Every structure is written in structure tokens, then in C-alpha cells.
PDB file of C-alpha atoms and ligand atoms in Angstrom:
ATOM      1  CA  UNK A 245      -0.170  -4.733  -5.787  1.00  0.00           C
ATOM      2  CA  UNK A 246      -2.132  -7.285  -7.965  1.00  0.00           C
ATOM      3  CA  UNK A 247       1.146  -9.279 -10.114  1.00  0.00           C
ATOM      4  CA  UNK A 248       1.008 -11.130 -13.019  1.00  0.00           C
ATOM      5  CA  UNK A 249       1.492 -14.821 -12.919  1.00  0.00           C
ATOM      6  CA  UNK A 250       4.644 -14.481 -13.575  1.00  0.00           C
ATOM      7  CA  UNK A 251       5.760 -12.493 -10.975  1.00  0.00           C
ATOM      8  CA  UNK A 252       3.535 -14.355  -8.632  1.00  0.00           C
ATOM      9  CA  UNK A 253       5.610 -17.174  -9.412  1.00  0.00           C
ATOM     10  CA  UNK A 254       8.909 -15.758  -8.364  1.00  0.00           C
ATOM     11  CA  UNK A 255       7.442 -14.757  -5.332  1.00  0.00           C
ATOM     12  CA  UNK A 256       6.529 -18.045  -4.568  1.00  0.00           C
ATOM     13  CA  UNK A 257       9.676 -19.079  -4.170  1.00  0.00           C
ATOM     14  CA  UNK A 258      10.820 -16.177  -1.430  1.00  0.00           C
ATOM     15  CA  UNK A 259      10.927 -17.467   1.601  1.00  0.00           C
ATOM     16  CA  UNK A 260      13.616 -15.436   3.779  1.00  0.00           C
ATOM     17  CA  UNK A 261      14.374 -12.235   5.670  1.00  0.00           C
ATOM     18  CA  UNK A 262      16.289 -10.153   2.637  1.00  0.00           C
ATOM     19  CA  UNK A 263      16.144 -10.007  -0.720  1.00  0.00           C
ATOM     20  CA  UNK A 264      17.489  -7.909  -3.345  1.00  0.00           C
ATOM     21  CA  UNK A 265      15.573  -7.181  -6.772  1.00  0.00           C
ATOM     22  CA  UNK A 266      18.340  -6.765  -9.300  1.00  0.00           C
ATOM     23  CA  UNK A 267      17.422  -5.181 -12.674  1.00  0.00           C
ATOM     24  CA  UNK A 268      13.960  -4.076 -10.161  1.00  0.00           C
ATOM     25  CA  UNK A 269      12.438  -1.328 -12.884  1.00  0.00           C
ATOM     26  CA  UNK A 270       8.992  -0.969 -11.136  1.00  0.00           C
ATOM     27  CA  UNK A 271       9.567  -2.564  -7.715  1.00  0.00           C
ATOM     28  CA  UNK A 272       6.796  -5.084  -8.193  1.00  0.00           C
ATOM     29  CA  UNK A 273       8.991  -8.166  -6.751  1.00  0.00           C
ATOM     30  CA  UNK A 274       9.643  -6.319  -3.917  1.00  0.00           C
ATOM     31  CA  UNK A 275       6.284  -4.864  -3.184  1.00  0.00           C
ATOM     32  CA  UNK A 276       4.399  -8.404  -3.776  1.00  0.00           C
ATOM     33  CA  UNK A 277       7.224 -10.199  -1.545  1.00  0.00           C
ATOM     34  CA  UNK A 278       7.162  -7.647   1.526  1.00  0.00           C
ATOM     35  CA  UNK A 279       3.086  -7.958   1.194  1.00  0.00           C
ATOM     36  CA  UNK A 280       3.083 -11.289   1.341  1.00  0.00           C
ATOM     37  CA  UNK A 281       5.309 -11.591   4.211  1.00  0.00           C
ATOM     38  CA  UNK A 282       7.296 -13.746   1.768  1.00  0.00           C
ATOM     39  CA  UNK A 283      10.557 -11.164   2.447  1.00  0.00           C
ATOM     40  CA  UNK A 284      11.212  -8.788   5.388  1.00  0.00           C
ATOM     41  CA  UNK A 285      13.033  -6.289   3.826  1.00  0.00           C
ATOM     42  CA  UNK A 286      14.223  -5.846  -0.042  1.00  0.00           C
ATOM     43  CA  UNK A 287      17.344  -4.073  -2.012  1.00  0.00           C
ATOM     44  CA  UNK A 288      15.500  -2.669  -4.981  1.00  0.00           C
ATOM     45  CA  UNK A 289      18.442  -2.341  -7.681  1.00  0.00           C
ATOM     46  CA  UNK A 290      18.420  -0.820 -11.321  1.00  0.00           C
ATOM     47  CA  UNK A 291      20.263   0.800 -13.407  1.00  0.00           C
ATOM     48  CA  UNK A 292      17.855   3.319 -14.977  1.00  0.00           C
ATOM     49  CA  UNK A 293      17.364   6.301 -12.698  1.00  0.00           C
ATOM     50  CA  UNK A 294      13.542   6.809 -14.479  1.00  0.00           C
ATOM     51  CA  UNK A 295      13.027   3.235 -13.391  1.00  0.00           C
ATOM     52  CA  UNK A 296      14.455   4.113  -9.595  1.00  0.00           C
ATOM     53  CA  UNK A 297      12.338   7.047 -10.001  1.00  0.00           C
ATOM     54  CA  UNK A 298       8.899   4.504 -10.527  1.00  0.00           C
ATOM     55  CA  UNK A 299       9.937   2.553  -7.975  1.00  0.00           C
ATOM     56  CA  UNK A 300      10.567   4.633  -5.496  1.00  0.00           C
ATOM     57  CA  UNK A 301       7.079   6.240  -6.130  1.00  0.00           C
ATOM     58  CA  UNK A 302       5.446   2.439  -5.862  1.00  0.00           C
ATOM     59  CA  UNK A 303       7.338   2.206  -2.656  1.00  0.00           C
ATOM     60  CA  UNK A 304       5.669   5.006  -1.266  1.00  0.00           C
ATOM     61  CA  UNK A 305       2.171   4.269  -2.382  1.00  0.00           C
ATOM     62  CA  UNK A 306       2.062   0.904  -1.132  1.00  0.00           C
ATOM     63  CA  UNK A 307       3.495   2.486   2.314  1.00  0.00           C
ATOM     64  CA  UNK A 308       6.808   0.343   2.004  1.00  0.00           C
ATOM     65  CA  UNK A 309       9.550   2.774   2.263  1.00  0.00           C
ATOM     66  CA  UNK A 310      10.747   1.611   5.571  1.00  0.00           C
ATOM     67  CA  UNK A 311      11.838  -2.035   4.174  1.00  0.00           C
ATOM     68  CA  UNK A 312      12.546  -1.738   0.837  1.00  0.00           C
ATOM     69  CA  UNK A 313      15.720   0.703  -0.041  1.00  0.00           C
ATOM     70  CA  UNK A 314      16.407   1.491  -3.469  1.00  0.00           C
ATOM     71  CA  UNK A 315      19.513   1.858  -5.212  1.00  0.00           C
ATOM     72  CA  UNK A 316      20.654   3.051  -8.263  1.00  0.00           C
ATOM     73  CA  UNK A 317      23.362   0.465  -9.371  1.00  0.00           C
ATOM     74  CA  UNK A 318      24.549  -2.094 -12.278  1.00  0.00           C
ATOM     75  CA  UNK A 319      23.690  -5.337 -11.538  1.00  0.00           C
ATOM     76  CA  UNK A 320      24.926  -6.521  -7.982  1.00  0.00           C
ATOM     77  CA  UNK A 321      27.110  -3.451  -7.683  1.00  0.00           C
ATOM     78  CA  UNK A 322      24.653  -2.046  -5.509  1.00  0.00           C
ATOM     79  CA  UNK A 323      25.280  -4.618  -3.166  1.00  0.00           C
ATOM     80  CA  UNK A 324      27.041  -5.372  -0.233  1.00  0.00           C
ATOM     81  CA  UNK A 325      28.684  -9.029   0.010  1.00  0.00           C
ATOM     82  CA  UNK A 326      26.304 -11.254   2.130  1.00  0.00           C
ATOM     83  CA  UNK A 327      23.780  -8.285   2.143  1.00  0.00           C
ATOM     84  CA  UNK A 328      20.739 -10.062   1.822  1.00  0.00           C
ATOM     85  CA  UNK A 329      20.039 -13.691   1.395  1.00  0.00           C
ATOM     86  CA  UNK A 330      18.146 -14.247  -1.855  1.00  0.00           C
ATOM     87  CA  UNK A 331      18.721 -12.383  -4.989  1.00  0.00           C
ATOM     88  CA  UNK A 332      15.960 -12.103  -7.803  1.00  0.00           C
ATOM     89  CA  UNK A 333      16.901 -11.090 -11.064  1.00  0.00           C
ATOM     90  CA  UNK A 334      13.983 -11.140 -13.630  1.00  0.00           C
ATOM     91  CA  UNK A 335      13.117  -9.807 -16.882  1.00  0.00           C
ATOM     92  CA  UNK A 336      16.482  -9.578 -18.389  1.00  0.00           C
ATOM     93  CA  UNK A 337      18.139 -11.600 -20.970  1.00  0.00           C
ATOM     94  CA  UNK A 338      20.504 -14.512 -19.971  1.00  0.00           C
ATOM     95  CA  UNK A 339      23.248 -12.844 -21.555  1.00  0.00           C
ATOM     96  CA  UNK A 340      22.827  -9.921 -18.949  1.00  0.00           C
ATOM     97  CA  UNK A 341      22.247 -12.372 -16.301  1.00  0.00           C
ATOM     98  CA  UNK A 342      25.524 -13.687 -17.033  1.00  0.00           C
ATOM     99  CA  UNK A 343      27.690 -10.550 -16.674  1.00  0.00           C
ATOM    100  CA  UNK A 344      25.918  -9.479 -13.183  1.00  0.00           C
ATOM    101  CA  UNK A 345      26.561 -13.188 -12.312  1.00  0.00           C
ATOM    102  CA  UNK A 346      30.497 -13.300 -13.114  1.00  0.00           C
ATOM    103  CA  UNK A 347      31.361  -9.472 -12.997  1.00  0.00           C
ATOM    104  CA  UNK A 348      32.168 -10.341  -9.635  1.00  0.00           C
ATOM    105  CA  UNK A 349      32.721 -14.251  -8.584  1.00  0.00           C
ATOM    106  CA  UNK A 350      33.333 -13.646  -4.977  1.00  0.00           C
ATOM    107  CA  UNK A 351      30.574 -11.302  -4.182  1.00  0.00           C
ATOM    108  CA  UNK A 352      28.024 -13.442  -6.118  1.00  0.00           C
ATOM    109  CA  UNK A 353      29.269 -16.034  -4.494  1.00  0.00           C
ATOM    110  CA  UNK A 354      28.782 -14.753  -1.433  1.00  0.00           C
ATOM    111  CA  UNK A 355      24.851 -14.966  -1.870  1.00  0.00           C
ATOM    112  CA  UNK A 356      22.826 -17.885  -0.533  1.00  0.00           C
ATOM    113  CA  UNK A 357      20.400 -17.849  -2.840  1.00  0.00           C
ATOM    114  CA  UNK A 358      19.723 -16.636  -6.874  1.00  0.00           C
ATOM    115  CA  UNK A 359      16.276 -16.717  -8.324  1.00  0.00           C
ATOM    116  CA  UNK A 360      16.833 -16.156 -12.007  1.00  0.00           C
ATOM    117  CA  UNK A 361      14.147 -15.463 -14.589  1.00  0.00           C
ATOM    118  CA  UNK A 362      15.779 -15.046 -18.171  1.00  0.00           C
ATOM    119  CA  UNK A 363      13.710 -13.098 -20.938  1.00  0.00           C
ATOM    120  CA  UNK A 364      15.764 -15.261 -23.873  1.00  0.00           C
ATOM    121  CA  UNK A 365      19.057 -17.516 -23.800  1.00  0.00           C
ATOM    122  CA  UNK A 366      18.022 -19.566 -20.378  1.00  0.00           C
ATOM    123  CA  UNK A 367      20.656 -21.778 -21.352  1.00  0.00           C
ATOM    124  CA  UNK A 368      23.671 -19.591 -21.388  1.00  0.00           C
ATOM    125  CA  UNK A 369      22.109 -18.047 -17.407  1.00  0.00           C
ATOM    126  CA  UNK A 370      22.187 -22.492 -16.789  1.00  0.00           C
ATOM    127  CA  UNK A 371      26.101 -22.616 -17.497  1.00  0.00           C
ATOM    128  CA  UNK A 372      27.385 -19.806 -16.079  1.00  0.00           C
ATOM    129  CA  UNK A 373      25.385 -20.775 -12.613  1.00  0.00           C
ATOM    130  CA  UNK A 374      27.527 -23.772 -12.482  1.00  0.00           C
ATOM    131  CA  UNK A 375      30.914 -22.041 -13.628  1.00  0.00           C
ATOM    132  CA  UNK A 376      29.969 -19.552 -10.931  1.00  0.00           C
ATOM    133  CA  UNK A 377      29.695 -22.602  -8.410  1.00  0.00           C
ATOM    134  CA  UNK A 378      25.559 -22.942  -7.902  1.00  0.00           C
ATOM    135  CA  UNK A 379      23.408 -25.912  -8.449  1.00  0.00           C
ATOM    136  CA  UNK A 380      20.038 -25.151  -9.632  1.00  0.00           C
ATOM    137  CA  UNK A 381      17.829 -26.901  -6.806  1.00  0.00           C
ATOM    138  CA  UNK A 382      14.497 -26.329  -8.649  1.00  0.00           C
ATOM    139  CA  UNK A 383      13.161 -25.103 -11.783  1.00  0.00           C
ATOM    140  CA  UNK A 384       9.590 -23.965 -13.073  1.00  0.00           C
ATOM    141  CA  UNK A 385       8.210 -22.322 -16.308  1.00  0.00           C
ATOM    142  CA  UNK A 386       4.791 -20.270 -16.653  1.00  0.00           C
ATOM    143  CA  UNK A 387       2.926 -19.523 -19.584  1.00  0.00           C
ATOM    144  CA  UNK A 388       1.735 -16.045 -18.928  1.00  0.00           C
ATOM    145  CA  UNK A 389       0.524 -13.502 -21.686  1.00  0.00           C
ATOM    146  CA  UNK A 390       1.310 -15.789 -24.415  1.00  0.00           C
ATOM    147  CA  UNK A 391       4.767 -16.362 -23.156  1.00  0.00           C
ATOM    148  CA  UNK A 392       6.888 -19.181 -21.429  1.00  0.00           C
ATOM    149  CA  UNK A 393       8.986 -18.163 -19.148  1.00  0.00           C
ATOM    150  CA  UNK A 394      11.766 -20.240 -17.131  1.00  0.00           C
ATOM    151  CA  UNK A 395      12.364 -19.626 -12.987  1.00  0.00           C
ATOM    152  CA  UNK A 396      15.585 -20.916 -12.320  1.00  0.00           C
ATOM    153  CA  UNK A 397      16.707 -21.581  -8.381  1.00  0.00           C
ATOM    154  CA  UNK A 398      20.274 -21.757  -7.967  1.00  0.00           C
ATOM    155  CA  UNK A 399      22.190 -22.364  -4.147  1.00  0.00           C
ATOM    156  CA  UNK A 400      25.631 -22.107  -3.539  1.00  0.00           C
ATOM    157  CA  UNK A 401      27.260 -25.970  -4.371  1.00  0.00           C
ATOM    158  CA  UNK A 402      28.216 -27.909  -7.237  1.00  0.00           C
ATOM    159  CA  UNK A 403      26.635 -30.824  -9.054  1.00  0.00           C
ATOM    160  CA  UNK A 404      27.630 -32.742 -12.327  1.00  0.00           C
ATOM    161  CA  UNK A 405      27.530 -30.501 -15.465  1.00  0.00           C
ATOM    162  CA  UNK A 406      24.209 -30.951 -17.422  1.00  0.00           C
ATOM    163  CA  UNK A 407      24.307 -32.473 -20.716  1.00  0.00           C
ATOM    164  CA  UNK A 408      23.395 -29.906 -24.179  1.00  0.00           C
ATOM    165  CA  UNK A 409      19.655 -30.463 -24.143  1.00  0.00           C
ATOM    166  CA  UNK A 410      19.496 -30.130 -19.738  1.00  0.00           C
ATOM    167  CA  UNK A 411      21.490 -26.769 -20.075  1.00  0.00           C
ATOM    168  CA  UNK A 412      19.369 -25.715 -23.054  1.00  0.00           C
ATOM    169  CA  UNK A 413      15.760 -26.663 -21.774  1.00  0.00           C
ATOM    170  CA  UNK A 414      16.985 -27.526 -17.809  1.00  0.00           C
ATOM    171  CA  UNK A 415      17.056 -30.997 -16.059  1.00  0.00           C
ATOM    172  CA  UNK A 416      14.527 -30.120 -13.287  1.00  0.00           C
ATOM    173  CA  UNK A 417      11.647 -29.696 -15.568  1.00  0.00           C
ATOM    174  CA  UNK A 418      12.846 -32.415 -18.207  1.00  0.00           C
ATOM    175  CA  UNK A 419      12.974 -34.935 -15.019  1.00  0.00           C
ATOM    176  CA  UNK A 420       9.504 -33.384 -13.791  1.00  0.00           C
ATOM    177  CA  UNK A 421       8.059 -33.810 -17.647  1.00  0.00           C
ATOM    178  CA  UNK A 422       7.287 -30.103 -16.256  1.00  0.00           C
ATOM    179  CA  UNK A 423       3.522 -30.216 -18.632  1.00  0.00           C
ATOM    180  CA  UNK A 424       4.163 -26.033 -19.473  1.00  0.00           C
ATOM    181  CA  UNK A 425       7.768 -27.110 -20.595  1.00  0.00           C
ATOM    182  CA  UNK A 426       6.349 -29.468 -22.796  1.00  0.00           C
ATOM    183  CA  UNK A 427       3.162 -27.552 -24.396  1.00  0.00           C
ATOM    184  CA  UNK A 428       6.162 -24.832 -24.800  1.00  0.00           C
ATOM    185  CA  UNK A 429       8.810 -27.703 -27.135  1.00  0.00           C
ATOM    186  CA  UNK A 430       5.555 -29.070 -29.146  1.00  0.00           C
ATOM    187  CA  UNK A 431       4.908 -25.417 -29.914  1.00  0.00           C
ATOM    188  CA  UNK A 432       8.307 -24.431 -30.547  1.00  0.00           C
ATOM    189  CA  UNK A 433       8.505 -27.690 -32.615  1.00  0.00           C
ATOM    190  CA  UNK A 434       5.142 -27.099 -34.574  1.00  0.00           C
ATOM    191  CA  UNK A 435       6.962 -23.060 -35.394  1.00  0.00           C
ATOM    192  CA  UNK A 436       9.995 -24.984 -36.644  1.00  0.00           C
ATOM    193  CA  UNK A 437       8.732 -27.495 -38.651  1.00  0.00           C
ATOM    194  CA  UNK A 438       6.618 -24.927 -40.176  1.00  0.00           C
ATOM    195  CA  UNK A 439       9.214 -22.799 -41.657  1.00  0.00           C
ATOM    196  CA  UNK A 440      10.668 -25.635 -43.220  1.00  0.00           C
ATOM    197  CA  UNK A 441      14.227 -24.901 -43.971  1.00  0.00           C
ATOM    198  CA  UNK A 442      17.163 -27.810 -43.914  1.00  0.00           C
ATOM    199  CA  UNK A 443      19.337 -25.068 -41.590  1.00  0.00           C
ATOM    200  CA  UNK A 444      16.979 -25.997 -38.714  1.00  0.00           C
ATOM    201  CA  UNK A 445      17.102 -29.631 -38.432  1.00  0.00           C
ATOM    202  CA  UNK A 446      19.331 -29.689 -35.962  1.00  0.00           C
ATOM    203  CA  UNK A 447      17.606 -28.114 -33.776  1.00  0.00           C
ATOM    204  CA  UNK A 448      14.222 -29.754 -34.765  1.00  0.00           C
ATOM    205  CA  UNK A 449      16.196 -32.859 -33.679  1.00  0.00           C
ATOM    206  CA  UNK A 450      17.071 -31.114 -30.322  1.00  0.00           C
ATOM    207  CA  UNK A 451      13.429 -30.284 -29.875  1.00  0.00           C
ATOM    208  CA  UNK A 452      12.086 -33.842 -30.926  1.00  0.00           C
ATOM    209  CA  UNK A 453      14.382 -35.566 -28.322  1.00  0.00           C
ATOM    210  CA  UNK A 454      13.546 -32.925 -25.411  1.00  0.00           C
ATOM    211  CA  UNK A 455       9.807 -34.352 -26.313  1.00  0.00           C
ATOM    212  CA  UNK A 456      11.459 -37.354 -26.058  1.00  0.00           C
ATOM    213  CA  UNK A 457      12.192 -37.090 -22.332  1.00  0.00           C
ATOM    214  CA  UNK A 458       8.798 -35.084 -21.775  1.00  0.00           C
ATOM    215  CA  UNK A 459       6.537 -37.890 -22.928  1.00  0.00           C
TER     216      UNK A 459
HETATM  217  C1  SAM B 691      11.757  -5.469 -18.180  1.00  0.00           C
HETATM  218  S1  SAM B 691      12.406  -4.701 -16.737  1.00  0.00           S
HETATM  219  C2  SAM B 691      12.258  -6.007 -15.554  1.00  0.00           C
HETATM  220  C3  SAM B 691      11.556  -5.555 -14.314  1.00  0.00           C
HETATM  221  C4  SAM B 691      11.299  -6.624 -13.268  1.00  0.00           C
HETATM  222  N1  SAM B 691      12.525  -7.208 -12.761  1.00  0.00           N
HETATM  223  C5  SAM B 691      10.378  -7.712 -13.804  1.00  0.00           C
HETATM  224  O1  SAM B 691      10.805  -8.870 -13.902  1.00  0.00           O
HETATM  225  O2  SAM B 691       9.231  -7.390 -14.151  1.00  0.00           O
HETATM  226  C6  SAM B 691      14.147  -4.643 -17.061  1.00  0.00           C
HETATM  227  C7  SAM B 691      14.902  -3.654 -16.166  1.00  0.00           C
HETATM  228  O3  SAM B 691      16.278  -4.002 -16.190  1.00  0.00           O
HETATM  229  C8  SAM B 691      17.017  -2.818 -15.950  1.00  0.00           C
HETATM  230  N2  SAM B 691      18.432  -3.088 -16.250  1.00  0.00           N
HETATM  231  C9  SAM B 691      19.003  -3.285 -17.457  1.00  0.00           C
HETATM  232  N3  SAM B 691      20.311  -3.536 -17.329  1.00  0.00           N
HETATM  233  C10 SAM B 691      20.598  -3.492 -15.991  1.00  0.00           C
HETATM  234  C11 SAM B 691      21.773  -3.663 -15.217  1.00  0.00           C
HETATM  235  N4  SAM B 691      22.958  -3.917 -15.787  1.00  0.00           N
HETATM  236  N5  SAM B 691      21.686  -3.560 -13.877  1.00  0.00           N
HETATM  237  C12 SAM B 691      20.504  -3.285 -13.291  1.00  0.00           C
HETATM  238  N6  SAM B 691      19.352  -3.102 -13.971  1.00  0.00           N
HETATM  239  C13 SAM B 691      19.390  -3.210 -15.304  1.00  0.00           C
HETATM  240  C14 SAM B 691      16.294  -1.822 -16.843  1.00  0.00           C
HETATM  241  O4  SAM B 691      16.604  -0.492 -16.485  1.00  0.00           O
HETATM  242  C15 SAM B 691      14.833  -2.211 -16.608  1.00  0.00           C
HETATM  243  O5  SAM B 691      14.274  -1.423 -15.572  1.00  0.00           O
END
């Protein structure tokens, strides 16, 4: 299959023998990984039986059903403990993120490896990593479609907690002066500033310092 950047990106970063695609709607992670020879063999999770349904039918096409399984679960319910080494979940809000995450501690924590792509609320997905016990080891955006989307690696260990503005924008990319992250603040900041209303300062402020670091 041909991905969008996006995608492409999260494949980048697959690198193992097993992976499962949580939240997998259309199977694209899987397919692109197991065609790249980035992944050996995939879980393909979702909760949406049409969505099983597409993916199982992608599967097929692309002449993958012997090494990627489907399964129609919640979250990592699907999922064995220690299963597979890498899990991807992309294209769902942080807030989701978060209850597959800590619905089950152990189990999650029994995971090498988390590749996270939030939708919205990438900070909350950044907090609960670390309550669940994972350092984020490396952290990207991509501008694709219009959009700006964070890719959030997380490994099993601890580090320091972040400070507000690392949690809300990530340390990785602040450290990096990560250039996407930045065109991404001095847009959001251009949006704010624009709307002009006294109820946004703070976070105008929040912005302005995040440029701070970028620059
Ligand atoms: C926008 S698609 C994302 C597809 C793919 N992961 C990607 O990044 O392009 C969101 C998918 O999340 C699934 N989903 C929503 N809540 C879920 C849950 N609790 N567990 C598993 N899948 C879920 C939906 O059924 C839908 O197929």
C-alpha cells in the first residue's frame, strides 16, 4: 500500500519481529510495516467490527493473511501479555490513549515498546506514559494534510517528570528545536493572537515561551 506521511512516519520507527496495531481501522500500519520488512508479523486490533471487516479484506488483497491476525478487541484487550514487542496506537485521541494505557498497568507494562500517535490532547498521552512507568526515548511531529501530528516513543523505565510546557509540547522536540514543532507554535500562536480575547493569554504566554526554547 502507498501511506501517507504520516503513517510512513510511524513505520519508520518499527524495527522488530511483532507488533500490534491497536485502534488498527484499515490495517494500513500493519500492511506498510510487514511490506517493508519493518515487522514480521502484526496483531491488528479494533474495536469496530466494520473496521475488522476492512481490514481483514486489505489483509487479503495485499496477500498478508498469514502474518497479520486480526482481532476484534478494546484497546489492548485483544492482547496477550508480552505478545508482541512494539505496540502502535495511532489516530485516536490522548484521552483514549490513556484508558488503553492504564486499563491494565501490568499488561501494558508488560510491552517493550509503545509508539503513540495522539489525534488531540498529546499532553495528557505524555503523563500517563510516565505514571504508567515509560520514558519517551524519542519524539517527532509531521505536518501532513494540513495537520501536525506528534509520534511519541515510549520504553519501559522511568526518567524525571517533565515540566508543564515539556508534557504539553514534549522535551524531545523542544531540545531538538524539532523545525515542524516550531512552524506548528508560531501558527498556533499567530490563531491565538488573532482571536484576541484576554481568556487566552495564558496560554499565548505558554506558546511564546515554547518559541522561546525553539529559537
Ligand atoms: C481514525 S481510525 C485510526 C486508524 C489507524 N490507526 C490510523 O492511524 O490511521 C480510529 C479507529 O479507532 C478505533 N477505536 C476507537 N476506540 C477504540 C478502542 N477502545 N479500542 C480499539 N479501537 C478503537 C475505531 O473503531 C477506528 O477504527
Amino acid at each position: 500500500v502507498n501511506v501517507s506521511k504520516r503513517l510512513q512516519t510511524i513505520v519508520d520507527y518499527i524495527n522488530v519481529q511483532t507488533i500490534a496495531d491497536i485502534a488498527c481501522d484499515h490495517a494500513y500500519i500493519s500492511i506498510a510495516a510487514l511490506q517493508s520488512g519493518a515487522a514480521r508479523r502484526s496483531v491488528a486490533c479494533d474495536i469496530n467490527a466494520f473496521s475488522i471487516e476492512k481490514a481483514k479484506k486489505n489483509i487479503l488483497a495485499c496477500g498478508l493473511s498469514g502474518s497479520i491476525e486480526t482481532r476484534l478487541a478494546n484497546g489492548i484487550r485483544g492482547l496477550l501479555p508480552s505478545e508482541v514487542d512494539t505496540v502502535i496506537i495511532a489516530g485516536v485521541g490522548g484521552r483514549l490513549i490513556c484508558e488503553i494505557l492504564e486499563y491494565d498497568i501490568e499488561k501494558t507494562k508488560s510491552f517493550n515498546r509503545f509508539i503513540i500517535q495522539p489525534q488531540r490532547d498529546a499532553q495528557l498521552t505524555r503523563r500517563c506514559l510516565h505514571r504508567a512507568g515509560f520514558l519517551i526515548c524519542d519524539e517527532d511531529m509531521v505536518f501532513d494534510g494540513g495537520i501536525y501530528y506528534p509520534v511519541i516513543i515510549a520504553e519501559r523505565g522511568n526518567e524525571p517528570p517533565y515540566t508543564d510546557i515539556q508534557y504539553t509540547f514534549g522535551k524531545i522536540p523542544l531540545e531538538n528545536k524539532h523545525l515542524v514543532l516550531k512552524d506548528h507554535i508560531s501558527l498556533k500562536l499567530r490563531q491565538l493572537k488573532d482571536i484576541n480575547i484576554p481568556e487566552l493569554n495564558e496560554k499565548i504566554e505558554l506558546y511564546e515561551e515554547a518559541l522561546r526554547w525553539l529559537s
